[in-house]
Structures are given as structure tokens and as C-alpha cells.
Amino acid sequence: MERYDIIIIGTGPAGVSAAITATIRNKKIMLIGSKDLSSKIAQGHTIENYPGLPSIAGADFGNALKKHLENLNISIHEDRVSAVYSMGDYFSVQVGQDMIEADSVILATGVVAGKPINGESELVGRGVSYCATCDAPLYRGKDVIVIGYSQKEEEEARFLSEVTNSVTYFQVYKGETHLPESIKIVQSRPSEIKHVGDKNIVVDAEGNTYEADGIFVLRDAISPGQLVPGLKTEGAHIVVDRNMATSINGCFACGDIVGLPYQYIKSAGEGNIAALSAVGYIDKKRLAK
Ligand SMILES: Cc1cc2nc3c(=O)[nH]c(=O)nc-3n(C[C@H](O)[C@H](O)[C@H](O)COP(=O)(O)OP(=O)(O)OC[C@H]3O[C@@H](n4cnc5c(N)ncnc54)[C@H](O)[C@@H]3O)c2cc1C
């Protein structure tokens, strides 16, 4: 299997910055995220505090980052990482349905807004999934619930409706949906996920219950503790030192996910540090062999 030097997860300013530095330092990287980079860049109306780019619109800032990646021939692998496993000497990263290996991992996944739904964390792998592409085959001909936190999750719901018996879609955002009539839309925020008897998961939302064989919770980011088993976290954040090293050897983190203040320039700066630390970690490991 092909092995990367560094897998960088997240395409906000932190991940993009890490990818730029790691590439300049000649490392073989895989940058995983979205071709649109980050919804938080697109939403930025006018950014007044990024040095060298005064009063820049979020969209223009995004285009400048994309251009910088292009100039260095860095491509974005558009997918979602659903798990990162430390194997001791290397990492095994689940990307869609594939497992990809790397010597080091940089987590730049942005902060997860809000808490997980009650019961969600306990039922991961026992009916709760974060990846339609990976787990849809498990629910062929069965009933599923999709909890979509942004409009782009509608594509996942459409895909699931082609594979499963039925899809109930919780729309946890404002605006219109563009879903086929076969998908039942519920416009409320689920309060709890639980297992009842041998059948199924039940979602309580505003007093109603909905049953299904599985639940897909689809949001921009999953909590870091769920993404990387064994990772030390504090609230919504990953614990890091000044080198952006996490509690797991070879795993670094940067940007909003490591704590306040939530700012573009802080994220970009930390992405740079995380990349340099990952480069140092890899070089030291190879010298010792
Ligand atoms: C409306 C708005 C306006 C703002 N204005 C300003 C401003 O003027 N100045 C300022 O300094 N800051 C501003 N901010 C804050 C700024 O947007 C954030 O601090 C910054 O985007 C954080 O960058 P990041 O790279 O850490 O994470 P993010 O930008 O959140 O990017 C994280 C990326 O990781 C991806 N990702 C997450 N999980 C996975 C996974 N499992 N697999 C693959 N990809 C994954 C996400 O899809 C996303 O692309 C604003 C924020 C908002 C919401």
C-alpha cells in the first residue's frame, strides 16, 4: 500500500497552511477536505485582520488560498475522514471506504459547533455512522435516518435513498431542501438517540420518536475524540503543546480545533508549526532507523 509522509485532514486556513509548508519541505502529503476549502471562509464577509490582505472578502481569501495550492501542485482529495488509528509506528486513516497509511497525521478539522446529540457518542459503530459512503452497504433494503447539519449533506441523503428502503431526513439548518419526494423531511433538531430492544435506534425530537435501523449524523466535523480514539481532549478541543503535538506520537493538530481564539491567522500560523513539527518528527524517526 502507498504510504504518505503526512496526511492533513481539513482544508480551512490551518490545513491549507500545513499543506503548503509540508510540500515546500518536500514531504509527500495527502490533503483531505473540500474543494470549496471551508464554509467558514466562504461565510467570511469582509476580513479585516489578515496581514497583507486588508478588507478582503471571504470568497477572495478562499480563491487566494486555492491559487497558492495550485501553484505548488497540491491537490485536494475531496472526501471525509471517519477514523484515524495510531498503529504505533504509523497511522491508518479511513477515507471514505479506503484505509490510507501515513507516517504522521495533522488534524485541522475546525471546531465542532455544539455538543453531540445525547446518546450519539455511545452508539457510534452500533447504529450511528458518520459516513454514508462507508456504511450505506450495511443498510441495503433497511430504514435509515439522516441528520443533516448543512445543505451539502442532502447529496448523501439522496445516495442513501438509492440503497436503502427508506430515508428520514432531519434538516438541522435553515433554507430549502432539494430532496426527492421519497425522502421524508423532518424540520426539527433531534434531542436524543437511543437503542430500544433489539430493533433499532430511536431519535426523539420535539416530543416525537422516529425509528430506523441506522442513523447517519452528517456534519462538517465530528468531535476529535470520536475521530481519533485515545486522543486527549479538553471540551471541544484537542490538547496540544507549543509544537502542536497531541497526546499521540506523530499526530499534530492546529487551528480552531485546538482552542480559542478562532481566527484565520492563528489557524494558518498553527498549521505552519504543525507541518514543521511533523517534518521534524518524520526526519528524526528515519534517522534513527
Ligand atoms: C461568519 C464567520 C466570519 C468569520 N470572520 C473572521 C474574521 O473576519 N477574521 C478571523 O480571523 N476569523 C474569522 N472567522 C473565524 C475563522 O473562520 C476560523 O477561525 C477559521 O476558519 C478556522 O480555520 P481552521 O482551518 O481551523 O478550520 P475550518 O475553517 O473550520 O476548516 C476545517 C475544515 O476541515 C474539514 N473537515 C472537518 N472534519 C473533516 C473530516 N473528518 N474529514 C475531512 N475534512 C474534514 C471541514 O469540512 C473544513 O473544510 C469567522 C468565522 C465565521 C463563521
CSV table of C-alpha atoms and ligand atoms in Angstrom, one decimal:
chain,number,residue,atom,x,y,z
A,1,MET,CA,0.0,0.0,0.0
A,2,GLU,CA,1.2,3.5,-0.9
A,3,ARG,CA,2.2,5.4,2.2
A,4,TYR,CA,2.2,9.2,2.6
A,5,ASP,CA,4.6,11.1,4.8
A,6,ILE,CA,1.8,13.3,6.2
A,7,ILE,CA,-2.0,13.1,5.9
A,8,ILE,CA,-3.6,16.5,6.6
A,9,ILE,CA,-7.2,16.5,7.4
A,10,GLY,CA,-9.1,19.7,6.8
A,11,THR,CA,-9.0,22.4,4.2
A,12,GLY,CA,-9.5,25.6,6.2
A,13,PRO,CA,-6.6,28.0,6.7
A,14,ALA,CA,-4.9,25.6,9.2
A,15,GLY,CA,-4.9,22.6,6.8
A,16,VAL,CA,-4.0,24.7,3.7
A,17,SER,CA,-1.1,26.3,5.6
A,18,ALA,CA,0.1,22.9,6.8
A,19,ALA,CA,-0.1,21.5,3.3
A,20,ILE,CA,1.9,24.5,1.9
A,21,THR,CA,4.7,24.2,4.4
A,22,ALA,CA,4.9,20.4,4.3
A,23,THR,CA,5.1,20.5,0.4
A,24,ILE,CA,7.8,23.1,0.5
A,25,ARG,CA,9.7,20.8,2.9
A,26,ASN,CA,9.5,18.1,0.2
A,27,LYS,CA,7.1,15.8,2.1
A,28,LYS,CA,4.7,13.5,0.3
A,29,ILE,CA,1.3,14.7,1.5
A,30,MET,CA,-2.4,14.0,1.1
A,31,LEU,CA,-4.7,16.9,1.8
A,32,ILE,CA,-8.2,15.8,2.6
A,33,GLY,CA,-11.2,18.0,2.8
A,34,SER,CA,-13.3,20.1,0.4
A,35,LYS,CA,-12.6,21.7,-2.9
A,36,ASP,CA,-14.5,24.7,-1.5
A,37,LEU,CA,-12.0,24.7,1.4
A,38,SER,CA,-14.1,25.7,4.4
A,39,SER,CA,-17.7,27.0,4.9
A,40,LYS,CA,-16.1,29.4,7.4
A,41,ILE,CA,-14.0,31.0,4.6
A,42,ALA,CA,-17.0,31.3,2.3
A,43,GLN,CA,-19.1,32.9,5.1
A,44,GLY,CA,-16.4,35.5,5.9
A,45,HIS,CA,-18.0,38.8,4.7
A,46,THR,CA,-15.0,41.1,4.9
A,47,ILE,CA,-11.9,40.0,6.7
A,48,GLU,CA,-10.1,43.0,8.2
A,49,ASN,CA,-7.4,41.3,10.3
A,50,TYR,CA,-5.3,39.1,7.9
A,51,PRO,CA,-1.9,40.7,7.5
A,52,GLY,CA,-1.2,41.7,3.9
A,53,LEU,CA,-4.8,41.2,2.7
A,54,PRO,CA,-6.7,44.3,4.1
A,55,SER,CA,-10.5,44.2,3.7
A,56,ILE,CA,-10.6,41.0,1.7
A,57,ALA,CA,-13.9,39.2,1.1
A,58,GLY,CA,-14.1,35.6,2.3
A,59,ALA,CA,-14.6,34.4,-1.2
A,60,ASP,CA,-11.5,36.3,-2.4
A,61,PHE,CA,-9.5,34.9,0.5
A,62,GLY,CA,-10.6,31.4,-0.4
A,63,ASN,CA,-9.6,32.0,-4.1
A,64,ALA,CA,-6.1,33.2,-2.9
A,65,LEU,CA,-5.6,30.1,-0.8
A,66,LYS,CA,-6.7,27.8,-3.8
A,67,LYS,CA,-4.3,29.7,-6.1
A,68,HIS,CA,-1.5,29.1,-3.6
A,69,LEU,CA,-2.3,25.4,-3.5
A,70,GLU,CA,-2.4,25.2,-7.3
A,71,ASN,CA,0.9,27.0,-7.6
A,72,LEU,CA,2.5,24.2,-5.6
A,73,ASN,CA,0.6,21.5,-7.4
A,74,ILE,CA,-1.2,20.5,-4.2
A,75,SER,CA,-4.5,18.8,-4.9
A,76,ILE,CA,-7.3,18.3,-2.5
A,77,HIS,CA,-8.7,14.8,-2.0
A,78,GLU,CA,-12.4,15.6,-1.6
A,79,ASP,CA,-13.7,13.1,1.0
A,80,ARG,CA,-14.4,12.8,4.7
A,81,VAL,CA,-12.2,11.0,7.2
A,82,SER,CA,-14.2,8.9,9.6
A,83,ALA,CA,-11.4,7.5,11.7
A,84,VAL,CA,-7.7,7.8,12.4
A,85,TYR,CA,-5.9,4.9,14.1
A,86,SER,CA,-2.5,5.1,15.6
A,87,MET,CA,-0.7,1.8,14.7
A,88,GLY,CA,2.4,2.7,16.8
A,89,ASP,CA,4.9,3.5,14.0
A,90,TYR,CA,2.4,4.8,11.5
A,91,PHE,CA,-1.2,5.8,11.1
A,92,SER,CA,-4.1,4.2,9.3
A,93,VAL,CA,-6.7,6.7,8.2
A,94,GLN,CA,-10.2,5.7,7.0
A,95,VAL,CA,-11.1,7.9,4.0
A,96,GLY,CA,-14.5,7.0,2.6
A,97,GLN,CA,-14.2,3.3,2.1
A,98,ASP,CA,-10.4,3.2,1.9
A,99,MET,CA,-7.7,2.9,4.5
A,100,ILE,CA,-4.7,5.0,3.8
A,101,GLU,CA,-1.4,5.0,5.6
A,102,ALA,CA,0.9,7.8,6.7
A,103,ASP,CA,3.9,8.3,9.0
A,104,SER,CA,2.3,11.4,10.5
A,105,VAL,CA,-1.2,13.0,10.7
A,106,ILE,CA,-2.2,16.6,11.1
A,107,LEU,CA,-5.7,17.3,12.3
A,108,ALA,CA,-7.0,20.6,11.1
A,109,THR,CA,-10.7,19.8,11.2
A,110,GLY,CA,-12.1,23.1,12.7
A,111,VAL,CA,-14.1,23.2,15.8
A,112,VAL,CA,-17.3,21.2,16.1
A,113,ALA,CA,-20.2,23.5,16.8
A,114,GLY,CA,-22.4,22.4,19.7
A,115,LYS,CA,-22.4,19.2,21.6
A,116,PRO,CA,-23.0,15.7,20.2
A,117,ILE,CA,-26.7,14.6,20.4
A,118,ASN,CA,-27.4,12.8,23.7
A,119,GLY,CA,-26.6,9.1,23.2
A,120,GLU,CA,-24.7,9.7,19.9
A,121,SER,CA,-21.2,9.0,21.2
A,122,GLU,CA,-22.2,5.8,23.0
A,123,LEU,CA,-23.8,4.4,19.8
A,124,VAL,CA,-21.0,5.1,17.3
A,125,GLY,CA,-20.5,1.8,15.4
A,126,ARG,CA,-23.7,0.4,16.9
A,127,GLY,CA,-26.1,2.1,14.6
A,128,VAL,CA,-24.7,5.6,14.5
A,129,SER,CA,-22.4,6.3,11.5
A,130,TYR,CA,-20.7,9.5,10.2
A,131,CYS,CA,-20.0,8.3,6.6
A,132,ALA,CA,-22.7,7.4,4.1
A,133,THR,CA,-20.2,6.2,1.5
A,134,CYS,CA,-18.6,3.8,4.0
A,135,ASP,CA,-21.6,2.4,5.7
A,136,ALA,CA,-24.5,2.6,3.2
A,137,PRO,CA,-24.0,-1.1,2.2
A,138,LEU,CA,-24.7,-2.2,5.7
A,139,TYR,CA,-28.2,-0.7,5.4
A,140,ARG,CA,-29.2,-2.1,2.0
A,141,GLY,CA,-33.0,-2.5,2.0
A,142,LYS,CA,-33.3,-1.1,5.5
A,143,ASP,CA,-34.6,2.1,7.1
A,144,VAL,CA,-32.2,4.9,8.0
A,145,ILE,CA,-32.4,8.4,9.5
A,146,VAL,CA,-30.1,11.1,8.2
A,147,ILE,CA,-29.4,14.1,10.4
A,148,GLY,CA,-28.1,16.8,8.1
A,149,TYR,CA,-26.4,19.8,9.5
A,150,SER,CA,-25.8,21.6,6.2
A,151,GLN,CA,-27.3,21.6,2.7
A,152,LYS,CA,-24.4,19.7,1.2
A,153,GLU,CA,-25.5,16.6,3.2
A,154,GLU,CA,-28.6,16.3,1.0
A,155,GLU,CA,-26.3,14.6,-1.6
A,156,GLU,CA,-25.5,11.9,0.9
A,157,ALA,CA,-29.2,11.5,1.7
A,158,ARG,CA,-30.0,11.2,-2.0
A,159,PHE,CA,-27.3,8.5,-2.3
A,160,LEU,CA,-28.7,6.6,0.8
A,161,SER,CA,-32.2,6.7,-0.7
A,162,GLU,CA,-30.9,4.8,-3.7
A,163,VAL,CA,-29.5,2.0,-1.5
A,164,THR,CA,-31.9,1.8,1.5
A,165,ASN,CA,-35.6,1.1,1.9
A,166,SER,CA,-36.4,4.5,3.4
A,167,VAL,CA,-34.7,7.7,4.4
A,168,THR,CA,-36.0,10.1,7.0
A,169,TYR,CA,-34.1,13.4,6.8
A,170,PHE,CA,-33.7,15.7,9.8
A,171,GLN,CA,-33.0,19.2,8.4
A,172,VAL,CA,-30.9,20.9,11.1
A,173,TYR,CA,-30.4,24.2,9.1
A,174,LYS,CA,-32.4,27.0,7.6
A,175,GLY,CA,-33.4,27.2,3.9
A,176,GLU,CA,-34.9,25.0,1.3
A,177,THR,CA,-34.2,21.3,0.7
A,178,HIS,CA,-33.8,19.7,-2.7
A,179,LEU,CA,-34.6,16.1,-2.0
A,180,PRO,CA,-36.7,13.5,-3.8
A,181,GLU,CA,-40.3,13.0,-2.6
A,182,SER,CA,-39.4,9.6,-1.4
A,183,ILE,CA,-37.4,11.1,1.4
A,184,LYS,CA,-39.4,12.2,4.5
A,185,ILE,CA,-38.2,15.5,5.8
A,186,VAL,CA,-38.4,16.4,9.5
A,187,GLN,CA,-37.6,20.1,10.3
A,188,SER,CA,-36.5,19.7,13.9
A,189,ARG,CA,-33.4,19.2,15.9
A,190,PRO,CA,-33.0,15.7,17.4
A,191,SER,CA,-32.5,15.7,21.2
A,192,GLU,CA,-31.6,12.0,21.8
A,193,ILE,CA,-30.5,8.8,20.1
A,194,LYS,CA,-31.1,5.5,21.8
A,195,HIS,CA,-31.3,1.8,21.3
A,196,VAL,CA,-34.6,0.2,22.1
A,197,GLY,CA,-34.9,-3.6,22.4
A,198,ASP,CA,-33.3,-5.5,19.6
A,199,LYS,CA,-34.7,-3.2,17.0
A,200,ASN,CA,-33.2,0.0,16.2
A,201,ILE,CA,-32.4,3.4,17.1
A,202,VAL,CA,-35.0,6.0,18.1
A,203,VAL,CA,-34.5,9.7,17.7
A,204,ASP,CA,-36.5,11.9,20.0
A,205,ALA,CA,-37.2,15.3,18.5
A,206,GLU,CA,-39.6,17.8,19.9
A,207,GLY,CA,-41.7,15.1,21.5
A,208,ASN,CA,-41.8,12.7,18.5
A,209,THR,CA,-39.9,9.5,18.1
A,210,TYR,CA,-38.6,8.1,14.8
A,211,GLU,CA,-37.3,4.5,14.3
A,212,ALA,CA,-34.7,3.3,11.9
A,213,ASP,CA,-32.1,0.6,11.5
A,214,GLY,CA,-29.3,3.1,11.5
A,215,ILE,CA,-28.6,6.8,11.8
A,216,PHE,CA,-26.2,8.9,9.8
A,217,VAL,CA,-25.1,12.0,11.6
A,218,LEU,CA,-23.7,14.3,8.9
A,219,ARG,CA,-22.0,17.5,10.0
A,220,ASP,CA,-18.8,19.3,8.8
A,221,ALA,CA,-16.7,17.8,11.6
A,222,ILE,CA,-17.0,15.1,14.1
A,223,SER,CA,-15.6,15.5,17.6
A,224,PRO,CA,-11.9,14.8,17.7
A,225,GLY,CA,-12.2,12.1,20.4
A,226,GLN,CA,-14.5,10.2,18.1
A,227,LEU,CA,-12.3,10.8,15.1
A,228,VAL,CA,-9.1,9.6,16.8
A,229,PRO,CA,-9.5,7.0,19.5
A,230,GLY,CA,-7.3,7.7,22.6
A,231,LEU,CA,-6.7,11.4,21.7
A,232,LYS,CA,-6.5,13.7,24.8
A,233,THR,CA,-9.2,16.4,24.5
A,234,GLU,CA,-10.5,19.1,26.7
A,235,GLY,CA,-14.1,20.0,26.0
A,236,ALA,CA,-14.4,20.5,22.2
A,237,HIS,CA,-10.6,21.0,21.8
A,238,ILE,CA,-7.6,18.8,21.3
A,239,VAL,CA,-4.8,19.2,23.9
A,240,VAL,CA,-1.5,20.3,22.2
A,241,ASP,CA,1.8,21.6,23.2
A,242,ARG,CA,3.6,24.6,21.7
A,243,ASN,CA,4.8,22.4,18.8
A,244,MET,CA,1.1,21.5,18.1
A,245,ALA,CA,1.9,17.9,19.2
A,246,THR,CA,-1.1,16.0,20.6
A,247,SER,CA,-1.0,13.2,23.2
A,248,ILE,CA,-0.4,10.7,20.4
A,249,ASN,CA,3.1,10.4,19.0
A,250,GLY,CA,3.3,11.6,15.4
A,251,CYS,CA,-0.2,13.2,15.5
A,252,PHE,CA,-0.3,17.0,15.4
A,253,ALA,CA,-3.3,19.4,15.4
A,254,CYS,CA,-3.8,23.1,14.5
A,255,GLY,CA,-6.5,25.7,14.1
A,256,ASP,CA,-9.8,26.2,15.8
A,257,ILE,CA,-9.8,22.6,16.9
A,258,VAL,CA,-7.0,23.2,19.4
A,259,GLY,CA,-8.7,26.2,21.0
A,260,LEU,CA,-9.6,29.9,21.1
A,261,PRO,CA,-9.2,32.5,19.6
A,262,TYR,CA,-11.0,31.3,16.5
A,263,GLN,CA,-9.1,33.3,13.9
A,264,TYR,CA,-7.8,32.8,10.3
A,265,ILE,CA,-4.3,34.0,11.1
A,266,LYS,CA,-3.9,31.9,14.2
A,267,SER,CA,-5.1,28.8,12.3
A,268,ALA,CA,-2.7,29.5,9.4
A,269,GLY,CA,0.2,30.1,11.9
A,270,GLU,CA,-0.5,26.9,13.8
A,271,GLY,CA,-0.8,25.0,10.5
A,272,ASN,CA,2.7,26.1,9.7
A,273,ILE,CA,4.0,25.0,13.1
A,274,ALA,CA,2.2,21.6,12.9
A,275,ALA,CA,3.8,20.9,9.5
A,276,LEU,CA,7.3,21.8,10.7
A,277,SER,CA,6.8,19.6,13.7
A,278,ALA,CA,5.5,16.7,11.6
A,279,VAL,CA,8.5,17.1,9.2
A,280,GLY,CA,10.9,17.1,12.2
A,281,TYR,CA,9.2,14.0,13.7
A,282,ILE,CA,9.5,12.1,10.4
A,283,ASP,CA,13.1,13.1,9.7
A,284,LYS,CA,14.1,12.1,13.3
A,285,LYS,CA,12.3,8.8,13.0
A,286,ARG,CA,14.1,8.0,9.7
A,287,LEU,CA,17.5,9.0,11.0
A,288,ALA,CA,17.0,6.6,13.9
A,289,LYS,CA,16.4,3.6,11.6
B,1,LIG,C1,-19.1,34.0,9.6
B,1,LIG,C2,-17.7,33.9,10.1
B,1,LIG,C3,-16.8,35.0,9.9
B,1,LIG,C4,-15.5,35.0,10.4
B,1,LIG,N1,-14.7,36.1,10.3
B,1,LIG,C5,-13.5,36.1,10.7
B,1,LIG,C6,-12.6,37.2,10.5
B,1,LIG,O1,-13.0,38.2,10.0
B,1,LIG,N2,-11.3,37.1,10.9
B,1,LIG,C7,-10.8,35.9,11.5
B,1,LIG,O2,-9.6,35.9,11.8
B,1,LIG,N3,-11.6,34.8,11.7
B,1,LIG,C8,-12.9,34.9,11.3
B,1,LIG,N4,-13.7,33.8,11.5
B,1,LIG,C9,-13.1,32.6,12.1
B,1,LIG,C10,-12.5,31.7,11.1
B,1,LIG,O3,-13.4,31.4,10.1
B,1,LIG,C11,-11.9,30.4,11.7
B,1,LIG,O4,-11.1,30.7,12.8
B,1,LIG,C12,-11.1,29.6,10.7
B,1,LIG,O5,-11.8,29.3,9.6
B,1,LIG,C13,-10.6,28.3,11.3
B,1,LIG,O6,-9.8,27.6,10.4
B,1,LIG,P1,-9.5,26.1,10.6
B,1,LIG,O7,-8.6,25.7,9.4
B,1,LIG,O8,-9.0,25.8,11.9
B,1,LIG,O9,-10.9,25.4,10.4
B,1,LIG,P2,-12.1,25.5,9.4
B,1,LIG,O10,-12.0,26.7,8.6
B,1,LIG,O11,-13.3,25.3,10.2
B,1,LIG,O12,-11.8,24.3,8.4
B,1,LIG,C14,-11.9,23.0,8.8
B,1,LIG,C15,-12.1,22.1,7.5
B,1,LIG,O13,-11.9,20.7,7.9
B,1,LIG,C16,-12.9,20.0,7.2
B,1,LIG,N5,-13.1,18.7,8.0
B,1,LIG,C17,-13.6,18.6,9.2
B,1,LIG,N6,-13.7,17.3,9.6
B,1,LIG,C18,-13.3,16.6,8.5
B,1,LIG,C19,-13.1,15.2,8.2
B,1,LIG,N7,-13.4,14.3,9.2
B,1,LIG,N8,-12.7,14.8,7.0
B,1,LIG,C20,-12.3,15.7,6.1
B,1,LIG,N9,-12.4,17.1,6.3
B,1,LIG,C21,-12.9,17.5,7.5
B,1,LIG,C22,-14.1,20.9,7.2
B,1,LIG,O14,-15.0,20.5,6.2
B,1,LIG,C23,-13.4,22.2,6.8
B,1,LIG,O15,-13.2,22.3,5.5
B,1,LIG,C24,-15.0,33.8,11.0
B,1,LIG,C25,-15.9,32.7,11.2
B,1,LIG,C26,-17.2,32.7,10.7
B,1,LIG,C27,-18.1,31.5,10.9
